Every structure is written in C-alpha cells, then in structure tokens.
mmCIF file of C-alpha atoms in Angstrom:
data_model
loop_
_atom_site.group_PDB
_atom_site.id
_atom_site.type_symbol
_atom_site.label_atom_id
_atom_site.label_comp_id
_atom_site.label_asym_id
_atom_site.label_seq_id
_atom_site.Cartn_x
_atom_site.Cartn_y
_atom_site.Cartn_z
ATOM 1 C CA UNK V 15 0.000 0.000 0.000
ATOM 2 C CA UNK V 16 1.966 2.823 -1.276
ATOM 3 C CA UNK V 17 0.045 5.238 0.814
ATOM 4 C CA UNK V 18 0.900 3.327 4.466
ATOM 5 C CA UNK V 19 4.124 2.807 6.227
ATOM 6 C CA UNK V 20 4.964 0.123 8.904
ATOM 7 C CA UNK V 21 6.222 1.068 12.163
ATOM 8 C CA UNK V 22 9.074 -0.828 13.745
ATOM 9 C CA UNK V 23 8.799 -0.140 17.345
ATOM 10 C CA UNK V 24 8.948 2.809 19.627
ATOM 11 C CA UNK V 25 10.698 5.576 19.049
ATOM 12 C CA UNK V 26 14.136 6.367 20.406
ATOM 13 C CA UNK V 27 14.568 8.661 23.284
ATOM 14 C CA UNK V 28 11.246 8.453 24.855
ATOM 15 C CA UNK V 29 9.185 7.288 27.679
ATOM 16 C CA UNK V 30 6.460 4.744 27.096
ATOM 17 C CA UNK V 31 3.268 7.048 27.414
ATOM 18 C CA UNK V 32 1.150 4.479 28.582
ATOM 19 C CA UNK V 33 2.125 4.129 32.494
ATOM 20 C CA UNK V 34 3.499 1.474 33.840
ATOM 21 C CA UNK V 35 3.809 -1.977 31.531
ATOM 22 C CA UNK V 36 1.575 -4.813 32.953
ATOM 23 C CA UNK V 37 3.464 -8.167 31.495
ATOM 24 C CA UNK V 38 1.567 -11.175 32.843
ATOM 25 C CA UNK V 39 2.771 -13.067 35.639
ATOM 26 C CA UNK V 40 1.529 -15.988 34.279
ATOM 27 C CA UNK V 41 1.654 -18.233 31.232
ATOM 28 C CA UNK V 42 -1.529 -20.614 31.457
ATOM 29 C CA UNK V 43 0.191 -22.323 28.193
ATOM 30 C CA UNK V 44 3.294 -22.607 29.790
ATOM 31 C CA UNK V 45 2.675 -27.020 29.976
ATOM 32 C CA UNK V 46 1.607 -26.834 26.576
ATOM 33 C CA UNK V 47 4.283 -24.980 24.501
ATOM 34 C CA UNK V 48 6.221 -26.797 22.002
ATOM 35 C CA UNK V 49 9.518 -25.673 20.212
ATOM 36 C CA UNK V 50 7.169 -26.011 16.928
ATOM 37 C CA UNK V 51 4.649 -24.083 17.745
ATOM 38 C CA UNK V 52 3.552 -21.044 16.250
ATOM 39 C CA UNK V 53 4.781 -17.823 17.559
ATOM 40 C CA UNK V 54 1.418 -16.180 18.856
ATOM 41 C CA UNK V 55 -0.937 -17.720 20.702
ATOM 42 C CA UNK V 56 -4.029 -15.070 19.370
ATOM 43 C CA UNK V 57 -3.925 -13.043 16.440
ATOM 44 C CA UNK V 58 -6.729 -10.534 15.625
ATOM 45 C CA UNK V 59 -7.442 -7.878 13.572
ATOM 46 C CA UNK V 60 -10.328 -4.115 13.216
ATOM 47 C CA UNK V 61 -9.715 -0.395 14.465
ATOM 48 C CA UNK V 62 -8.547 0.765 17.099
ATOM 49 C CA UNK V 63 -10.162 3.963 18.396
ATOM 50 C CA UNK V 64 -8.555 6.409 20.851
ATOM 51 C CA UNK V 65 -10.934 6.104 24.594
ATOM 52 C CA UNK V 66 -11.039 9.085 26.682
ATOM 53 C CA UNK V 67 -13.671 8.447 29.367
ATOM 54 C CA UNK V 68 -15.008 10.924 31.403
ATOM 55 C CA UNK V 69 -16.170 9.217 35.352
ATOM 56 C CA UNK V 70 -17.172 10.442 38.268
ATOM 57 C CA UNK V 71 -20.407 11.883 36.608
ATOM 58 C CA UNK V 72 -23.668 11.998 39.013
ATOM 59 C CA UNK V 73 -25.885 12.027 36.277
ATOM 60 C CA UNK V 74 -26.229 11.988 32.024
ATOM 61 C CA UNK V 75 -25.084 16.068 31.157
ATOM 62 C CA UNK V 76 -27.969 18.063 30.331
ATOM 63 C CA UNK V 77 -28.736 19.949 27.501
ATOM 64 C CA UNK V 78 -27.148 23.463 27.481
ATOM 65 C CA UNK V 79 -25.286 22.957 30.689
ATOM 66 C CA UNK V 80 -21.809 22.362 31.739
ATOM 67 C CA UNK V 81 -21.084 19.236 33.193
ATOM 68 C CA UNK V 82 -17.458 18.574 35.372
ATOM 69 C CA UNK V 83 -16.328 15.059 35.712
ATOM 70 C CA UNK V 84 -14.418 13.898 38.705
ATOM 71 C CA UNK V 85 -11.921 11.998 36.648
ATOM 72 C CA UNK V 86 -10.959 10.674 33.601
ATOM 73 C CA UNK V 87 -8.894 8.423 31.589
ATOM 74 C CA UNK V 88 -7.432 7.911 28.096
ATOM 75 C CA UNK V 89 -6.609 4.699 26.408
ATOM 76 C CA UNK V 90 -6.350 2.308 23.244
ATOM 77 C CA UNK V 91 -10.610 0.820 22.161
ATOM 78 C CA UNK V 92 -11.965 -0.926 19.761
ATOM 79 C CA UNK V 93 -10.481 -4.123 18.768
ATOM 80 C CA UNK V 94 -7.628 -2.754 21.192
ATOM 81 C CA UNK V 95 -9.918 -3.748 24.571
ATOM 82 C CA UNK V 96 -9.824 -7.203 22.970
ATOM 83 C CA UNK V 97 -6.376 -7.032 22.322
ATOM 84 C CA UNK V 98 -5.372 -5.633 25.770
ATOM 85 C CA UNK V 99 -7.306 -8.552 27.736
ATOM 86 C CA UNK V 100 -5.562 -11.521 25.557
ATOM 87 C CA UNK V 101 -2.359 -9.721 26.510
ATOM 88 C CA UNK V 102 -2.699 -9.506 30.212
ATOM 89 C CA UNK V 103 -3.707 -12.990 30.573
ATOM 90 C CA UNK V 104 -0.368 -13.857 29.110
ATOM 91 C CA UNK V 105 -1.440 -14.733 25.767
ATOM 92 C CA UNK V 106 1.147 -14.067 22.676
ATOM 93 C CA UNK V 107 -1.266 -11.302 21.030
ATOM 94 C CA UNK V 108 -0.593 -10.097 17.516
ATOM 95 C CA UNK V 109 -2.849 -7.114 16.078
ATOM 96 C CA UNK V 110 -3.268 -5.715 12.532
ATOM 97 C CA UNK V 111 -4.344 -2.789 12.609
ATOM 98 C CA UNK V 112 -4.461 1.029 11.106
ATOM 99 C CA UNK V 113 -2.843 3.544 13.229
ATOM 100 C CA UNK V 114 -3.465 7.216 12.372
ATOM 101 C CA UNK V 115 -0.199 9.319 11.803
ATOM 102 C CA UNK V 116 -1.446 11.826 14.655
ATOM 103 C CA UNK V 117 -0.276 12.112 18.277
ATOM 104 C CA UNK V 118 -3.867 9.809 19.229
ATOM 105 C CA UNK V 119 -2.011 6.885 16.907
ATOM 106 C CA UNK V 120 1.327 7.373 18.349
ATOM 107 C CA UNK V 121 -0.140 7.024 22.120
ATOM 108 C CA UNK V 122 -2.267 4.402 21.129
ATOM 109 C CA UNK V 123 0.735 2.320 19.176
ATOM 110 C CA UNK V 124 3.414 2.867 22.089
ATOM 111 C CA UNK V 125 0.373 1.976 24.649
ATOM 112 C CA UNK V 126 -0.106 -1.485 23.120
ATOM 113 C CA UNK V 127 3.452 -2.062 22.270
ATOM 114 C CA UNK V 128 5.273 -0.976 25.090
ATOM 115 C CA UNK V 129 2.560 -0.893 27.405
ATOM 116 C CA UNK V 130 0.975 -3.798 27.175
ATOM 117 C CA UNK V 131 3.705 -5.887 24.687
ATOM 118 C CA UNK V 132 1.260 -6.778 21.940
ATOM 119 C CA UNK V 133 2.559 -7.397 18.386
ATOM 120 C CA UNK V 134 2.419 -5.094 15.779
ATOM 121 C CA UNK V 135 4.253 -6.007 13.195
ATOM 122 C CA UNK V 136 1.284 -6.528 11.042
ATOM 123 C CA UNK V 137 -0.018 -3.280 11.604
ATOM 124 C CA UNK V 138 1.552 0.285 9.951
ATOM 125 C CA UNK V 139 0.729 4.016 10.451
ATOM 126 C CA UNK V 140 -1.313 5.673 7.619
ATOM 127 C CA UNK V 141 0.200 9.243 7.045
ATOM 128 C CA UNK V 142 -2.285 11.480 7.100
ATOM 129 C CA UNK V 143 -5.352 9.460 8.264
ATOM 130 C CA UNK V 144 -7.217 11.125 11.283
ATOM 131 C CA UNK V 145 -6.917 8.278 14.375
ATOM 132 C CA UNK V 146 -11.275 7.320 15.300
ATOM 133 C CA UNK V 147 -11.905 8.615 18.701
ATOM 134 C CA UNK V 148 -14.810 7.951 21.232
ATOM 135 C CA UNK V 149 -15.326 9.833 24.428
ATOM 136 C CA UNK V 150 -17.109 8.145 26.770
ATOM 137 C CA UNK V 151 -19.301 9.514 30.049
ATOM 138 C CA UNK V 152 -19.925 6.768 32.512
ATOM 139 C CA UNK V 153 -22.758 7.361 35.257
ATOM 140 C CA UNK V 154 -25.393 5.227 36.827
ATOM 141 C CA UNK V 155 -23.588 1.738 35.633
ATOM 142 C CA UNK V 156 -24.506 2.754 31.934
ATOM 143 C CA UNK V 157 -22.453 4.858 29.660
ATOM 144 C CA UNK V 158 -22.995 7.347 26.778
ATOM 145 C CA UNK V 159 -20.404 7.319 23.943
ATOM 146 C CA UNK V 160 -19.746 10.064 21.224
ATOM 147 C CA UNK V 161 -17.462 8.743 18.413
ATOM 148 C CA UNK V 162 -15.424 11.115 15.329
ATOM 149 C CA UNK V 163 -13.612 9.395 12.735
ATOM 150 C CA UNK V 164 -12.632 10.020 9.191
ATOM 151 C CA UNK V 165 -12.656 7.125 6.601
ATOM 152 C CA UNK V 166 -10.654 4.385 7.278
ATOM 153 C CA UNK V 167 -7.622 3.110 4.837
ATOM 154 C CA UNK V 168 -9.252 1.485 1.602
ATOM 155 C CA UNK V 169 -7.149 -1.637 2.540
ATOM 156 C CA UNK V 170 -8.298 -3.763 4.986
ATOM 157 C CA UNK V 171 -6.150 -4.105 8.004
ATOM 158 C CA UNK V 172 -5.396 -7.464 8.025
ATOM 159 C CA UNK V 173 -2.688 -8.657 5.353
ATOM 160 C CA UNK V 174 -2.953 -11.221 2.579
ATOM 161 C CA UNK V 175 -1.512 -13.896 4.993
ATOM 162 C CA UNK V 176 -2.441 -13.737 8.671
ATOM 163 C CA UNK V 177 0.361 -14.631 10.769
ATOM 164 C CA UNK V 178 0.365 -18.533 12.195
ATOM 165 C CA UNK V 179 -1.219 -18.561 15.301
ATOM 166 C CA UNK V 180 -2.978 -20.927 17.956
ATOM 167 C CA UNK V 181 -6.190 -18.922 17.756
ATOM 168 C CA UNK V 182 -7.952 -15.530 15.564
ATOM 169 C CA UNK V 183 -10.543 -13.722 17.036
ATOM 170 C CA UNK V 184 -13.249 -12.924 14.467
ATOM 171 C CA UNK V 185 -15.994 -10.394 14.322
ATOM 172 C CA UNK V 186 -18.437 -11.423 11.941
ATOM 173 C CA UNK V 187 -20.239 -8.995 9.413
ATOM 174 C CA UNK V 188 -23.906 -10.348 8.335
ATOM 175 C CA UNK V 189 -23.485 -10.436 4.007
ATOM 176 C CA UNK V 190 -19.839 -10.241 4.170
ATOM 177 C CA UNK V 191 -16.800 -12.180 4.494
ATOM 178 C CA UNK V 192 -13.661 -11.792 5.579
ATOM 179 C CA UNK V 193 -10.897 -13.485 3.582
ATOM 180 C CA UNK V 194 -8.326 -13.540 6.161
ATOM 181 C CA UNK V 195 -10.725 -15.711 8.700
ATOM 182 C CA UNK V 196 -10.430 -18.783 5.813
ATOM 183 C CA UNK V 197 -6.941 -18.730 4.882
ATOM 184 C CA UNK V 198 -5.949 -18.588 8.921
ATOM 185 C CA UNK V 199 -8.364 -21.574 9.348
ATOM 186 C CA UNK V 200 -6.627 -23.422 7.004
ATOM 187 C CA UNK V 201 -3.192 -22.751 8.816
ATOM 188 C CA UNK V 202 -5.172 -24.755 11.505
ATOM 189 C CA UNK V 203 -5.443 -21.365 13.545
ATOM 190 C CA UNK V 204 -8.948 -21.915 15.962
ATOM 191 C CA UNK V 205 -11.455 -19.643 15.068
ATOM 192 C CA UNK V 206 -13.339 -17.727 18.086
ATOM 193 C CA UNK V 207 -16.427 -15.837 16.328
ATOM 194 C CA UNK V 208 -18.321 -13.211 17.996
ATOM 195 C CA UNK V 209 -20.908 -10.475 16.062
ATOM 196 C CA UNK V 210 -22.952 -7.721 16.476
ATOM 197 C CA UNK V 211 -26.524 -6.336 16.502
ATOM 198 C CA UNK V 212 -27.962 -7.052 12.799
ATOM 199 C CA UNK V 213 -29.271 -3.529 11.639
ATOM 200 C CA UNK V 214 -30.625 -4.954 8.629
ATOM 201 C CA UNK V 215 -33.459 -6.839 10.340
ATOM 202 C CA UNK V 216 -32.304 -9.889 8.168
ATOM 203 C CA UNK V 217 -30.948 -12.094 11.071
ATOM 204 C CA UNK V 218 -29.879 -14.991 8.363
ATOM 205 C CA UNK V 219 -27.482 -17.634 9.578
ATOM 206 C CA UNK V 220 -26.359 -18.125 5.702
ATOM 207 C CA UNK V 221 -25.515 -14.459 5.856
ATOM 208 C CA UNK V 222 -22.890 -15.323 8.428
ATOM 209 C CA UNK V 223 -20.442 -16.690 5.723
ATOM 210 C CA UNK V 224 -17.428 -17.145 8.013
ATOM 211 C CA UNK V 225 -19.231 -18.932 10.841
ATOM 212 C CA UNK V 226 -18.675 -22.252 8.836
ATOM 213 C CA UNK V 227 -14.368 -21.573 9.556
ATOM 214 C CA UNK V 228 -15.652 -21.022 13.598
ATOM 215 C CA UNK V 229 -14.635 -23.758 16.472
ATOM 216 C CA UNK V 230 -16.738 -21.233 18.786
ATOM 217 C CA UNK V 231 -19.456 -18.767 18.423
ATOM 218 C CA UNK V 232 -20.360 -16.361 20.957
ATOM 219 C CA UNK V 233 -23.348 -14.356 20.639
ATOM 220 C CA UNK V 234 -25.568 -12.701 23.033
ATOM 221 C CA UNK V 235 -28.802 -13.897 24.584
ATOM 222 C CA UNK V 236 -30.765 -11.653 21.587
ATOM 223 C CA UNK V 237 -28.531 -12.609 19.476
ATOM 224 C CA UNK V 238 -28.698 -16.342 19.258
ATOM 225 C CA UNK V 239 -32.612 -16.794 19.602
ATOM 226 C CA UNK V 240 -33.005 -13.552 16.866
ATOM 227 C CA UNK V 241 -30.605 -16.142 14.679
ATOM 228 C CA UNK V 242 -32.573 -19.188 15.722
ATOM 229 C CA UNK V 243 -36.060 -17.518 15.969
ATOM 230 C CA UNK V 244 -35.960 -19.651 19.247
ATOM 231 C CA UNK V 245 -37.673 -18.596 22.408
ATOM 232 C CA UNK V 246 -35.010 -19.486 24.906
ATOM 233 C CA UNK V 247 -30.839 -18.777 25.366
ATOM 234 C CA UNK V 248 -30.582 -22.391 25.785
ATOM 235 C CA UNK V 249 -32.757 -23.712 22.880
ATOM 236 C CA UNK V 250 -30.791 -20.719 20.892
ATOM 237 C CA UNK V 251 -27.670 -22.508 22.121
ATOM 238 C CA UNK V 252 -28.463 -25.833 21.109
ATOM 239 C CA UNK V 253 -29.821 -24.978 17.622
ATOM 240 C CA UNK V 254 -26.556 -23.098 16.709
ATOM 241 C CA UNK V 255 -24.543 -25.760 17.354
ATOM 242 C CA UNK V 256 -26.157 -27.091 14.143
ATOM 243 C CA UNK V 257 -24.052 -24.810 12.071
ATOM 244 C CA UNK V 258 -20.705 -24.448 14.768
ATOM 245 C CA UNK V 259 -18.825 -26.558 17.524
ATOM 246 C CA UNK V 260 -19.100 -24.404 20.675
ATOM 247 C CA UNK V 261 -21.715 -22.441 21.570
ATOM 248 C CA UNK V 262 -21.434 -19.578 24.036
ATOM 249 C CA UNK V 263 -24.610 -17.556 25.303
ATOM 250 C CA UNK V 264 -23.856 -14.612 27.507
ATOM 251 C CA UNK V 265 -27.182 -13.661 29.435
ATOM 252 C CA UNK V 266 -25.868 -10.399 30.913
ATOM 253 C CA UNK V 267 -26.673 -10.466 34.708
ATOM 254 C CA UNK V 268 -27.574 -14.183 34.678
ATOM 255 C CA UNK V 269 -24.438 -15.598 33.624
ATOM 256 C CA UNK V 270 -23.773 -17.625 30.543
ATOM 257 C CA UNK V 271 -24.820 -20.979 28.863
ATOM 258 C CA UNK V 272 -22.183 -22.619 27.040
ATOM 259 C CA UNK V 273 -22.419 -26.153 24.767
ATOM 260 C CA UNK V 274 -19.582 -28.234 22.913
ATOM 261 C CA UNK V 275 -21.195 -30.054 20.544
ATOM 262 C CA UNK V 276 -18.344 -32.333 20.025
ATOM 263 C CA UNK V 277 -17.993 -33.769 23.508
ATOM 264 C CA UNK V 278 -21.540 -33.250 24.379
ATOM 265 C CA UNK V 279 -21.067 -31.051 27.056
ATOM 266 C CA UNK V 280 -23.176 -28.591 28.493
ATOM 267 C CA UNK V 281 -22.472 -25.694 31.453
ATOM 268 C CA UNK V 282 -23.897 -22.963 33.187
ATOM 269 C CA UNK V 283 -22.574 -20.427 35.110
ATOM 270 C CA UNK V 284 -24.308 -17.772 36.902
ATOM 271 C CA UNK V 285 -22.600 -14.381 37.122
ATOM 272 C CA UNK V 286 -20.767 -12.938 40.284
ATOM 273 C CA UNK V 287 -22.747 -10.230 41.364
ATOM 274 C CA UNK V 288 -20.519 -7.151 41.631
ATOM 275 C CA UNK V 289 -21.158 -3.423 41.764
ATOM 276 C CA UNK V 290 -20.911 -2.493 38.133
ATOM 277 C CA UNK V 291 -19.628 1.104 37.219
ATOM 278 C CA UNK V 292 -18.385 1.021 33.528
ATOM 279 C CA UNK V 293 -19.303 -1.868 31.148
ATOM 280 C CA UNK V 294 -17.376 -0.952 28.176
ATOM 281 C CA UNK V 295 -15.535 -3.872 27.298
ATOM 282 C CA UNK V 296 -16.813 -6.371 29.331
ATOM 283 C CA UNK V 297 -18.059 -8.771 25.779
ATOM 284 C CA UNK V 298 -14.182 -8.558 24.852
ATOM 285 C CA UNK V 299 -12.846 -9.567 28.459
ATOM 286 C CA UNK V 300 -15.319 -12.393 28.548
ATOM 287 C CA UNK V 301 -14.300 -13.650 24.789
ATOM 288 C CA UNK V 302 -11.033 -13.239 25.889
ATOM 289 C CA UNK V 303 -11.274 -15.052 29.370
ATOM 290 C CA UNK V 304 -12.974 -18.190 27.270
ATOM 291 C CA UNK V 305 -10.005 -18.015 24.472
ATOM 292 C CA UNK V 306 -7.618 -18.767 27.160
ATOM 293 C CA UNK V 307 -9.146 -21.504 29.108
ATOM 294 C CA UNK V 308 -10.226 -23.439 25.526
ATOM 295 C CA UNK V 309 -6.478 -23.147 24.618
ATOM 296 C CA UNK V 310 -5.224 -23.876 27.913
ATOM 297 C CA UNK V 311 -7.542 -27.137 27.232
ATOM 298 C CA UNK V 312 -10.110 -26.232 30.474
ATOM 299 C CA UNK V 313 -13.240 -28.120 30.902
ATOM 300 C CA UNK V 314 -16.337 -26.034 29.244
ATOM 301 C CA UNK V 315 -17.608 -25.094 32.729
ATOM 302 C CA UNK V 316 -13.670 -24.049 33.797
ATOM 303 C CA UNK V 317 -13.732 -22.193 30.807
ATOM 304 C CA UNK V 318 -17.373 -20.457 31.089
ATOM 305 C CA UNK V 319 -16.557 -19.536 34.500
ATOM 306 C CA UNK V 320 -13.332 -18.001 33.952
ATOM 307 C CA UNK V 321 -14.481 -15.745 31.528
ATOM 308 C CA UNK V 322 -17.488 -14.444 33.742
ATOM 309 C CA UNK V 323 -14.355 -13.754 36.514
ATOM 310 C CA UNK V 324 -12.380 -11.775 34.057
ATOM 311 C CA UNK V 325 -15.742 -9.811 32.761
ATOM 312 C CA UNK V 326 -16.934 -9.028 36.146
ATOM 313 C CA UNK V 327 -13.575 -7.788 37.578
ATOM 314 C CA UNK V 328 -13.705 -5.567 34.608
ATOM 315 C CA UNK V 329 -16.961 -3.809 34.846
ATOM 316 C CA UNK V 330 -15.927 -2.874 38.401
ATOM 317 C CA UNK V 331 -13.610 0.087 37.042
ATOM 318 C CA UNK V 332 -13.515 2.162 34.291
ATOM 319 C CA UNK V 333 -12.660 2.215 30.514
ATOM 320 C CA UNK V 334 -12.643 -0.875 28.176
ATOM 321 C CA UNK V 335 -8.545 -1.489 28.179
ATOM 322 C CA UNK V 336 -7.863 0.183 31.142
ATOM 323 C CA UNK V 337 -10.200 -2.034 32.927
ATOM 324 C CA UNK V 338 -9.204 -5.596 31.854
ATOM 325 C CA UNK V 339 -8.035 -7.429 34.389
ATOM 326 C CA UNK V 340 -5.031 -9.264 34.401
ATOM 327 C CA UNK V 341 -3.511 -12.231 37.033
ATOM 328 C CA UNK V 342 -2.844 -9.566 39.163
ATOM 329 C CA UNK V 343 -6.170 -8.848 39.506
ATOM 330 C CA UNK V 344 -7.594 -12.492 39.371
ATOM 331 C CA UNK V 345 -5.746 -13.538 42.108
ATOM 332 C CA UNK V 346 -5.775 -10.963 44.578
ATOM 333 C CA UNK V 347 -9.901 -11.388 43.783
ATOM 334 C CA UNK V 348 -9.385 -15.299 44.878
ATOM 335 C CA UNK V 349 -7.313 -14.212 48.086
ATOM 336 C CA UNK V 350 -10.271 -11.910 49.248
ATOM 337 C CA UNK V 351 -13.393 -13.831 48.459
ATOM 338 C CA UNK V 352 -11.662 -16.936 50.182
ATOM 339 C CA UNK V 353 -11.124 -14.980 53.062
ATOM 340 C CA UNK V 354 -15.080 -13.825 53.663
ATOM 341 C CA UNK V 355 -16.038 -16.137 56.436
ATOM 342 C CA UNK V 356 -19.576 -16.406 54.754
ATOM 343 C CA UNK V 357 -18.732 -17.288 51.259
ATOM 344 C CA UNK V 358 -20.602 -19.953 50.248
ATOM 345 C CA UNK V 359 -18.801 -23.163 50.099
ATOM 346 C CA UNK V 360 -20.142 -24.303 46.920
ATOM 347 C CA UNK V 361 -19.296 -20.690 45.023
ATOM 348 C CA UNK V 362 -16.064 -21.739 46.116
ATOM 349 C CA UNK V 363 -15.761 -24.659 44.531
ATOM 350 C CA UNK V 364 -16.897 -23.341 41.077
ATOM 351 C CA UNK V 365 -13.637 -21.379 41.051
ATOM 352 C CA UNK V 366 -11.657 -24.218 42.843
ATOM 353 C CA UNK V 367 -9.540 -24.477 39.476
ATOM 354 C CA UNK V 368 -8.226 -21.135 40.427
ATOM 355 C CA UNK V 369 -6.621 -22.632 43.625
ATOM 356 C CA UNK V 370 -3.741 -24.545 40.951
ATOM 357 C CA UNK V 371 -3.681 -21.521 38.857
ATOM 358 C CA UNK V 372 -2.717 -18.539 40.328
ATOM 359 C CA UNK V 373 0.240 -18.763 43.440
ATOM 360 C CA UNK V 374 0.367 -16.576 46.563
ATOM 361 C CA UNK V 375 3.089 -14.344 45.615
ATOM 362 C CA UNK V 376 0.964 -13.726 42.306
ATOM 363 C CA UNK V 377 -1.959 -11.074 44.141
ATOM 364 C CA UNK V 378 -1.450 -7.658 44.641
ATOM 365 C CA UNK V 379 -3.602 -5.223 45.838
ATOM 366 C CA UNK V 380 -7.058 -5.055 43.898
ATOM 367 C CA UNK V 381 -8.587 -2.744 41.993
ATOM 368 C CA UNK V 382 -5.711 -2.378 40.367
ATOM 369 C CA UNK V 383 -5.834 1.233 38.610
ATOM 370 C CA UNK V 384 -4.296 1.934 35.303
ATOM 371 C CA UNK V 385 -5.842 4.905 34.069
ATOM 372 C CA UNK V 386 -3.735 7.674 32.452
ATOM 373 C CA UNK V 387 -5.190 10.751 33.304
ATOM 374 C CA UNK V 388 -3.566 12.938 30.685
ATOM 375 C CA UNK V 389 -2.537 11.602 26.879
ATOM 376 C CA UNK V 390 1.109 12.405 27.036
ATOM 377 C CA UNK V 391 1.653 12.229 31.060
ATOM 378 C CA UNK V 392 4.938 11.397 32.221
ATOM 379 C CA UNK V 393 4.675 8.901 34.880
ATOM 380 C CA UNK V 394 7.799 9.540 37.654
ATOM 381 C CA UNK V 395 10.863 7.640 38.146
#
C-alpha cells in the first residue's frame, strides 16, 4: 500500500506514554508450549479507536449545561480492549491494525506495544489518516459514547496472509466475508467468532459466511434466539450448534450458557454479582477469558466460569482497556473472596480451578488502577 508505512517499534529517546507496563505473571500455556509451535498464541485484527472516558459523573449532562467530571482516563478501544485482555492474561497477542499518523495513533501504538507488549508487526501508520476517537461519560452503571472518525484506509487491516497462530478472534459482518478468517483456518489457527446487533433486520445464519471456519461462536442472549427464531438462550444454544462446535450464550446479569457439541457437554454459570460502574468492554474480556481456558484445554464449565471472573472484575472500574483485568487482579480477587467467612462453600468450589492456577506471591492489591489521566503524562521515576 503505497500510501501506508509500517512502524518498527517505539521511538528512540522516549518514555512509554502508557504508564506502567503490565506483562503477565503468568503463562496458562506454559505445559503446553512446544519448540514447533507457532509464535502467537491469538492473532486478531479491526480499528482501534482512541478512549477518553469521562467518570465520576452523578448524572447523564444536560442539555445546554456544563457538566465537570471527577476523573478521567485515556486509552487504546476498539479491537484494542480485545487485544489488551488476551495480553494480560499472558497470551502471545498479535494485532493488525491502522494507526493514524497523529499524536492519538502514536499514544495508542506505544500503549499497546510498550505498554501492554502486543505485536504489531502486522499493523503500519497511515500518514495522514485522522486516528477514530470515542469519548465516553460513565454514570449510573450505563455509559454514553460520542465517536469522530474520518474514513478508514481502503485496505483492509489485516494482510494477505495472517500470521500462524494458535487462535484468531473474528468479528463477523452479516453479508460479508472476511478473507483472512479462511486462509488462517486453514493454517489450523482456531477460530473464536463473535458479532454484532444485525441492523438490517435480516438475522440470516447463511448471511454469516465465516461462521462455517468457527470452532466457537459467541453471541448474546438476543442474538442467538433472533438467529434461531428460538424462544429461549438455551434452545438458541443448542440450535446453533447445528451450524458451529461451541456455543457460548452470555445472558448479561444471569451468567452464561455454554455447549460443545463435540464432547456433548453442556455448562452454566451464573454471574458474580458485583457493583458495576463502567461496562465498556466487558463482551471482549469475557471472549477473551474463554479463548484462554479453551487453549489452555479447560473443561467447558472451567472455561465459562473463567471468563465471567475476568468480565466481572472488569466492569468494576472504568474504561474498556484500562479495565481488563489481568492475574494480578484475578488472584488478589481469589485471596479476598476466600477470606469472607460467609462465602458460600459451593461458590467456592466453582472457582476451585483457580486454587492450581494462580500462586500466593501472584496477588497484589485489587482494583488495580491503570488509568492515564492525561494523553502524554509522564509517569515519575
């Protein structure tokens, strides 16, 4: 692309502008890594949007008024919350992806690279191209988004051969396909699909082209029984697995249903009621919680539960990137609740797995907060 240049790291001279790098303190692959295996564990590929999110808000602003927030952060979104959350549960994450030439695409490059130590190698910088940007105002556990963004590059991000990897996250596009979801497929990569709200009213399985390259499928509750025309998140469940392998149903506050056609397994998992301030990015922890237990080779319920963990600890603070939890998080969440004399024993055991998972010396203090009030902001020494 004669208009686009690749970027080869940071640049020389300067401070990462991301705060402090969180590298995982665990590899939940670690048993299963082989001297021939590929070199990322998760590859994926969309835009990336600069997040600024305004918190601390009482109440939605109001028409002709000014309206002060109490804080705020700024950070990588879009396919970059997905991104983030692979990364800090210590999978080897590789993004393509379009990076404006502005000061929004050079924080949001050196915050994935050096921040978070995500691949980019398949990604480049677009001179000229204005980077997307949402700003975000979360109040009352909701939020209200206002996104800018000029026409993406004419090329699609992701190049004519996706890199090897264990697994691609998809999103799939309702009358469209994506070439790069086939030709990784038949590297052997395992494809985990998830898609959106249908605006055309359609709601046609056989307009889901790539879902027939998908181990997994992970839709919402309205989602599935729309694309069913099923009454029921279970029945939904079961009738998709007609057309893929897994099946995972997320039902918002009541948890998720998840079935493997395959081994015939089936699992439900309620959700752990927390108090939830900001819910961007919660769909991307949870895909990314159940990527890591199915390549980790978890049992389905394992899995299910995991990724309900990783979503609730996210929704808890605020921002989609800045909010995904990593094993810092996860374990200093299994110190506390084990220590709450009246936890119920059998909660307990749901996220027994954890016990073998995640050592002492692992927690630290939790919340954990990463936000960077100020694009630019140079942490101290």
């Amino acid at each position: 692309m004669a208009s686009t240049g690749k970027r080869n790291g940071g640049r020389a001279g300067r401070e990462p502008v991301a705060g402090p790098p969180c590298p995982a303190q665990i590899d939940p692959l670690a048993a299963l890594r082989g001297p021939d295996d590929p070199a990322w564990d998760v590859y994926l590929t969309g835009t990336v949007f600069l997040d600024i999110v305004f918190t601390g808000l009482d109440c939605a602003p109001v028409r002709g008024t000014e309206t002060w927030a109490r804080g705020m952060g700024s950070s990588p979104g879009g396919v970059a919350n997905m991104a983030t959350a692979l990364a800090r549960l210590g999978l080897r994450t590789s993004l393509a992806a379009a990076f404006g030439d502005d000061h929004y695409g050079e924080y949001c490059w050196d915050a994935l690279e050096q921040g978070e130590g995500i691949d980019l190698s398949p990604s480049r910088t677009v001179p000229g191209w204005h980077s997307p940007v949402t700003v975000s105002m979360a109040y009352e556990g909701e939020r209200t988004m206002v996104s800018h963004g000029h026409e993406p590059p004419p090329e699609e991000p992701a190049p004519d051969c996706p890199p090897r990897a264990r697994a691609a996250v998809a999103s799939l596009t309702p009358g469209r396909s994506a070439p790069w979801i086939a030709q990784a497929a038949r590297k052997g990569t395992r494809i985990f699909g998830d898609v959106g709200w249908d605006d055309t009213g359609a709601w046609d399985l056989a307009g889901l082209h790539d879902l027939r390259h998908c181990e997994a499928f992970l839709p919402n509750a309205a989602e599935a029984m729309r694309y069913t025309g099923t009454d029921t998140p279970r029945a939904a469940a079961h009738a998709l697995t007609e057309h893929v392998p897994v099946v995972v149903v997320t039902l918002g506050a009541e948890g998720a249903y998840a079935v493997d056609r395959r081994t015939g397994e089936t699992a439900s998992v309620p959700a752990i009621e927390v108090e939830a301030l900001d819910p961007t990015g919660a769909g991307d922890v949870f895909v990314a919680g159940f990527v890591t237990g199915s390549l980790a080779g978890w049992p389905l319920a394992d899995r299910l539960a995991f990724a309900g963990l990783t979503a609730a600890l996210s929704v808890q603070e605020f921002g989609g990137s800045l909010s995904a939890p990593g094993w810092a998080e996860i374990a200093g969440w299994w110190r506390r609740v084990q220590s709450v004399e009246s936890q119920e024993p059998s909660a307990l055991r749901r996220y027994g797995f954890l016990t073998g998972l995640v050592p002492e010396e692992a927690a630290r203090p939790w919340p954990l907060r990463r936000a960077v009030p100020t694009i630019g902001f140079r942490r101290s020494a």
